[in-house]
Tab-separated table of C-alpha atoms in Angstrom:
chain	number	residue	atom	x	y	z
A	190	PHE	CA	-0.023	69.610	7.972
A	191	ALA	CA	-3.119	70.069	7.437
A	192	ASN	CA	-4.669	66.250	5.579
A	193	VAL	CA	-2.367	65.016	8.277
A	194	PHE	CA	-3.910	65.655	10.296
A	195	ILE	CA	-7.338	65.705	8.785
A	196	ALA	CA	-7.261	62.090	7.959
A	197	ILE	CA	-5.603	61.242	11.598
A	198	VAL	CA	-7.918	63.122	13.733
A	199	GLY	CA	-10.913	62.470	11.710
A	200	ALA	CA	-14.789	61.223	13.171
A	201	GLY	CA	-12.902	58.752	14.214
A	202	VAL	CA	-11.804	60.349	17.101
A	203	LEU	CA	-15.517	61.762	18.210
A	204	GLY	CA	-16.691	58.339	17.844
A	205	LEU	CA	-13.871	57.656	20.121
A	206	PRO	CA	-16.382	58.375	23.832
A	207	TYR	CA	-19.087	55.542	22.153
A	208	ALA	CA	-15.856	52.710	21.778
A	209	PHE	CA	-14.929	53.896	24.947
A	210	LYS	CA	-19.430	53.651	26.434
A	211	ARG	CA	-19.184	50.033	24.222
A	212	THR	CA	-15.398	47.788	25.713
A	213	GLY	CA	-15.159	50.399	28.873
A	214	TRP	CA	-12.374	53.110	29.791
A	215	LEU	CA	-10.180	49.414	30.420
A	216	MET	CA	-10.912	48.936	27.750
A	217	GLY	CA	-10.433	50.839	25.691
A	218	LEU	CA	-7.276	52.521	26.624
A	219	LEU	CA	-5.994	49.677	26.562
A	220	THR	CA	-6.883	48.876	22.816
A	221	LEU	CA	-6.297	52.719	22.092
A	222	PHE	CA	-3.215	52.783	23.694
A	223	SER	CA	-1.085	48.979	21.370
A	224	VAL	CA	-2.916	50.916	18.153
A	225	ALA	CA	-0.821	53.353	18.977
A	226	ALA	CA	2.758	51.270	18.983
A	227	LEU	CA	1.528	49.640	16.398
A	228	ILE	CA	1.062	52.309	14.525
A	229	ASN	CA	4.461	53.843	15.977
A	230	HIS	CA	6.506	50.307	14.987
A	231	CYS	CA	5.090	50.226	11.399
A	232	MET	CA	6.014	53.983	10.915
A	233	MET	CA	9.641	52.751	12.124
A	234	LEU	CA	9.713	49.592	10.279
A	235	LEU	CA	9.250	51.800	7.127
A	236	VAL	CA	11.435	53.827	7.347
A	237	HIS	CA	14.020	51.818	8.923
A	238	ILE	CA	13.928	49.356	5.311
A	239	ARG	CA	13.806	52.750	3.556
A	240	ARG	CA	17.524	53.142	4.589
A	241	LYS	CA	18.564	49.677	4.768
A	242	LEU	CA	17.787	49.903	1.413
A	243	GLY	CA	20.033	52.777	0.509
A	244	VAL	CA	17.541	53.440	-2.672
A	245	SER	CA	16.480	57.521	-2.392
A	246	ASN	CA	14.458	57.071	-5.501
A	247	ILE	CA	11.546	55.470	-3.474
A	248	ALA	CA	8.763	58.108	-3.815
A	249	SER	CA	5.827	55.928	-2.558
A	250	PHE	CA	4.462	52.847	-1.222
A	251	GLY	CA	4.270	50.384	-4.320
A	252	ASP	CA	8.219	51.680	-4.730
A	253	LEU	CA	9.083	50.751	-1.601
A	254	GLY	CA	7.241	46.450	-2.349
A	255	PHE	CA	9.026	47.781	-5.112
A	256	ALA	CA	12.418	47.890	-4.158
A	257	VAL	CA	11.397	44.870	-1.300
A	258	CYS	CA	9.614	42.235	-3.014
A	259	GLY	CA	9.798	43.085	-6.841
A	260	ASN	CA	6.733	43.600	-9.367
A	261	VAL	CA	4.533	41.340	-6.686
A	262	GLY	CA	5.151	43.340	-3.693
A	263	ARG	CA	4.254	46.910	-6.032
A	264	PHE	CA	0.913	45.267	-7.328
A	265	VAL	CA	0.258	44.004	-3.334
A	266	VAL	CA	1.109	47.100	-1.600
A	267	ASP	CA	-0.859	49.629	-4.267
A	268	VAL	CA	-3.392	47.014	-3.622
A	269	LEU	CA	-4.087	47.412	0.217
A	270	ILE	CA	-3.989	50.990	-0.180
A	271	ILE	CA	-6.659	51.243	-3.082
A	272	LEU	CA	-8.705	49.464	-0.822
A	273	SER	CA	-7.990	50.666	2.606
A	274	GLN	CA	-8.935	54.110	1.159
A	275	ALA	CA	-11.615	52.839	-0.677
A	276	GLY	CA	-12.722	51.848	3.009
A	277	PHE	CA	-12.597	55.197	4.334
A	278	CYS	CA	-14.233	56.529	1.675
A	279	VAL	CA	-17.046	54.126	1.984
A	280	GLY	CA	-16.489	55.531	6.065
A	281	TYR	CA	-17.090	58.783	5.730
A	282	LEU	CA	-19.986	58.100	2.924
A	283	ILE	CA	-22.616	55.842	5.646
A	284	PHE	CA	-21.428	58.107	8.477
A	285	ILE	CA	-22.571	61.947	6.337
A	286	GLY	CA	-25.690	59.694	4.795
A	287	ASN	CA	-25.945	58.502	8.477
A	288	THR	CA	-26.197	61.918	9.672
A	289	LEU	CA	-27.585	64.028	6.977
A	290	ALA	CA	-30.828	62.079	7.358
A	291	ASN	CA	-30.655	61.827	11.297
A	292	LEU	CA	-30.645	65.240	11.160
A	293	PHE	CA	-32.767	66.161	8.182
A	294	ASN	CA	-35.922	62.664	9.585
A	295	SER	CA	-38.600	64.184	11.879
A	296	THR	CA	-41.221	64.209	12.995
A	297	ASP	CA	-43.335	66.056	9.834
A	298	THR	CA	-45.833	65.464	7.925
A	299	THR	CA	-44.145	66.913	4.283
A	300	THR	CA	-40.594	65.294	5.443
A	301	LEU	CA	-42.264	61.892	6.373
A	302	SER	CA	-44.716	61.639	3.849
A	303	LEU	CA	-41.933	62.538	1.151
A	304	SER	CA	-39.749	59.760	3.211
A	305	LEU	CA	-42.369	57.456	2.054
A	306	SER	CA	-42.965	58.370	-1.551
A	307	LEU	CA	-38.752	58.351	-2.151
A	308	ARG	CA	-38.604	54.899	-0.579
A	309	HIS	CA	-42.029	53.343	-2.703
A	310	LEU	CA	-41.643	55.428	-6.212
A	311	MET	CA	-37.154	54.137	-5.472
A	312	GLY	CA	-36.898	51.491	-2.889
A	313	VAL	CA	-34.231	52.882	-1.382
A	314	SER	CA	-34.061	55.063	2.053
A	315	PRO	CA	-33.553	58.510	2.530
A	316	LYS	CA	-29.792	57.673	4.229
A	317	SER	CA	-29.352	55.661	0.715
A	318	LEU	CA	-29.827	58.641	-0.888
A	319	TYR	CA	-27.484	61.165	1.104
A	320	ILE	CA	-24.974	58.764	0.395
A	321	TRP	CA	-25.540	58.438	-3.990
A	322	GLY	CA	-25.496	62.333	-3.324
A	323	CYS	CA	-22.162	62.583	-1.996
A	324	PHE	CA	-21.663	59.609	-3.726
A	325	PRO	CA	-20.151	62.515	-7.445
A	326	PHE	CA	-18.153	64.721	-4.752
A	327	GLN	CA	-16.218	62.557	-3.351
A	328	LEU	CA	-15.194	61.004	-6.816
A	329	GLY	CA	-14.578	64.898	-7.710
A	330	LEU	CA	-11.531	64.396	-4.362
A	331	ASN	CA	-10.452	61.615	-5.559
A	332	SER	CA	-10.224	62.953	-8.764
A	333	ILE	CA	-7.395	65.539	-7.737
A	334	LYS	CA	-2.900	64.412	-7.888
A	335	THR	CA	-2.132	66.199	-5.275
A	336	LEU	CA	-2.227	67.624	-1.909
A	337	THR	CA	-1.511	70.513	-1.969
A	338	HIS	CA	-4.360	71.956	-3.793
A	339	LEU	CA	-6.727	71.263	-1.228
A	340	ALA	CA	-5.009	72.747	1.852
A	341	PRO	CA	-7.298	75.731	2.465
A	342	LEU	CA	-10.068	73.287	2.132
A	343	SER	CA	-8.081	70.730	4.814
A	344	ILE	CA	-7.525	74.055	7.624
A	345	PHE	CA	-10.746	75.011	6.855
A	346	ALA	CA	-11.281	70.631	7.829
A	347	ASP	CA	-9.626	71.159	11.127
A	348	VAL	CA	-10.472	73.710	12.365
A	349	VAL	CA	-14.343	72.522	12.174
A	350	ASP	CA	-13.373	69.185	13.188
A	351	LEU	CA	-11.894	71.183	16.755
A	352	GLY	CA	-14.566	73.008	17.464
A	353	ALA	CA	-16.753	69.404	16.397
A	354	MET	CA	-15.256	68.103	18.691
A	355	ALA	CA	-15.194	70.471	21.073
A	356	VAL	CA	-18.722	70.207	20.999
A	357	VAL	CA	-18.923	66.535	21.921
A	358	ILE	CA	-16.463	67.112	24.533
A	359	VAL	CA	-18.098	69.640	26.053
A	360	GLU	CA	-21.933	66.873	26.070
A	361	ASP	CA	-19.602	64.090	27.153
A	362	VAL	CA	-19.068	66.631	30.400
A	363	LYS	CA	-22.792	67.862	30.549
A	364	ILE	CA	-23.609	64.130	30.129
A	365	THR	CA	-21.350	62.978	33.212
A	366	MET	CA	-22.645	65.372	34.958
A	367	GLN	CA	-26.386	65.818	35.484
A	368	GLN	CA	-26.060	61.920	34.969
A	369	ARG	CA	-23.303	60.335	36.317
A	370	PRO	CA	-23.795	57.112	34.082
A	371	GLN	CA	-21.767	53.926	34.535
A	372	VAL	CA	-17.979	53.638	34.960
A	373	VAL	CA	-17.846	50.033	33.577
A	374	ALA	CA	-13.019	48.983	33.029
A	375	PHE	CA	-14.608	46.229	30.515
A	376	GLY	CA	-17.022	46.341	28.496
A	377	GLY	CA	-16.584	43.975	25.879
A	378	MET	CA	-14.744	44.027	23.333
């Protein structure tokens, strides 16, 4: 439960206020509920297909692809899952790199000169260094075969995620009360 919760309620939920700001409240709600309905429909289709096939040894999405379309189905499903998970990993690495770069990017002359010297010597930005610094840890986490070993960390991540959401909600309410930003129904896609 903890792993599923942190996967669904991750950094994407923290970005919802920005998404609603860009799309407008009505378009944001329409998009959010449309995607939720589509995801629910797809989950129900997976359950329906498994029951209709009557095969009890389906333990993964790849097995389901094999039961429906043979080896080609397994291959396509496994490749799409790998691409999806790799996309999530890249998205999180970029999120972490941006956050660390914004956190440690200061007007302090020592930090600024270090940043400029790194850019001059190595040709990379500090954001890139943060991303590449996180990469070995990401590979280590990806090598864990069963998620049950991550349960204590997932529960900790759930608590931190809920705390971060509370901070975002409180800050959004404060900004709304102080500045009363213009609320639009359709801000674009």
